[in-house]
Coordinates of C-alpha atoms in Angstrom, one line a residue:
M1 CA 195.1 63.3 295.8
E2 CA 197.5 60.3 296.1
Q3 CA 200.9 60.4 294.4
A4 CA 201.6 57.7 291.8
T5 CA 204.1 55.1 292.9
K6 CA 207.3 55.5 291.0
L7 CA 208.5 52.3 289.3
P8 CA 212.2 51.7 288.8
R9 CA 213.3 52.9 285.4
Q10 CA 214.5 50.2 283.1
T11 CA 218.0 50.8 281.8
D12 CA 220.1 49.1 279.2
A13 CA 221.6 46.9 282.0
G14 CA 218.4 45.0 282.5
P15 CA 218.0 43.2 279.1
K16 CA 221.8 42.7 278.8
K17 CA 221.9 41.0 282.2
A18 CA 219.0 38.8 281.3
G19 CA 220.7 37.9 278.0
R20 CA 223.8 36.9 279.8
S21 CA 221.9 34.7 282.1
F22 CA 220.1 32.9 279.2
Y23 CA 223.4 32.5 277.4
H24 CA 225.1 31.0 280.4
Y25 CA 222.1 28.7 281.0
R26 CA 222.3 27.4 277.4
Q27 CA 226.0 27.0 277.6
R28 CA 225.7 25.0 280.9
L29 CA 222.9 22.9 279.4
T30 CA 225.0 22.1 276.3
Q31 CA 227.9 21.0 278.6
L32 CA 225.6 18.7 280.5
I33 CA 224.1 17.2 277.3
D34 CA 227.6 16.6 276.0
L35 CA 228.6 14.9 279.3
A36 CA 225.6 12.5 279.5
P37 CA 226.9 9.8 277.1
T38 CA 230.2 9.7 278.9
R39 CA 228.5 9.2 282.2
M40 CA 226.3 6.5 280.8
I41 CA 229.2 4.6 279.4
E42 CA 231.1 4.9 282.7
H43 CA 228.0 3.7 284.6
M44 CA 227.5 0.7 282.2
A45 CA 231.2 -0.3 282.7
Q46 CA 230.8 -0.1 286.4
L47 CA 227.7 -2.3 286.3
M48 CA 229.5 -4.8 284.1
R49 CA 232.4 -4.9 286.6
E50 CA 230.0 -5.5 289.5
H51 CA 228.4 -8.4 287.6
D52 CA 231.7 -9.9 286.5
A53 CA 231.2 -9.5 282.8
P54 CA 233.8 -11.3 280.7
A55 CA 236.6 -9.3 279.1
E56 CA 235.3 -10.2 275.6
Q57 CA 232.1 -8.2 276.4
Y58 CA 234.1 -5.0 277.1
E59 CA 236.0 -5.6 273.8
R60 CA 232.7 -6.0 271.8
L61 CA 231.4 -2.8 273.2
G62 CA 234.6 -0.9 272.8
L63 CA 234.9 -0.2 276.5
T64 CA 238.0 0.1 278.7
G65 CA 238.4 -0.8 282.3
G66 CA 237.2 -4.4 281.9
A67 CA 237.7 -7.3 284.2
G68 CA 241.2 -7.6 285.3

């Protein structure tokens, strides 16, 4: 008769470790979501500089780093 294969015993460390991973994943995702508008604004200002947008346009949009 064959012996049954022993499976590793689950300990308390397993779910806790998985919980930490999920927590860190959510925390990082939140950071990226918070950063997205800032990156979009920076990208828009860069495009405006590349296309010689007038300084008044930066003022209208409330952006810094206008033509100068």
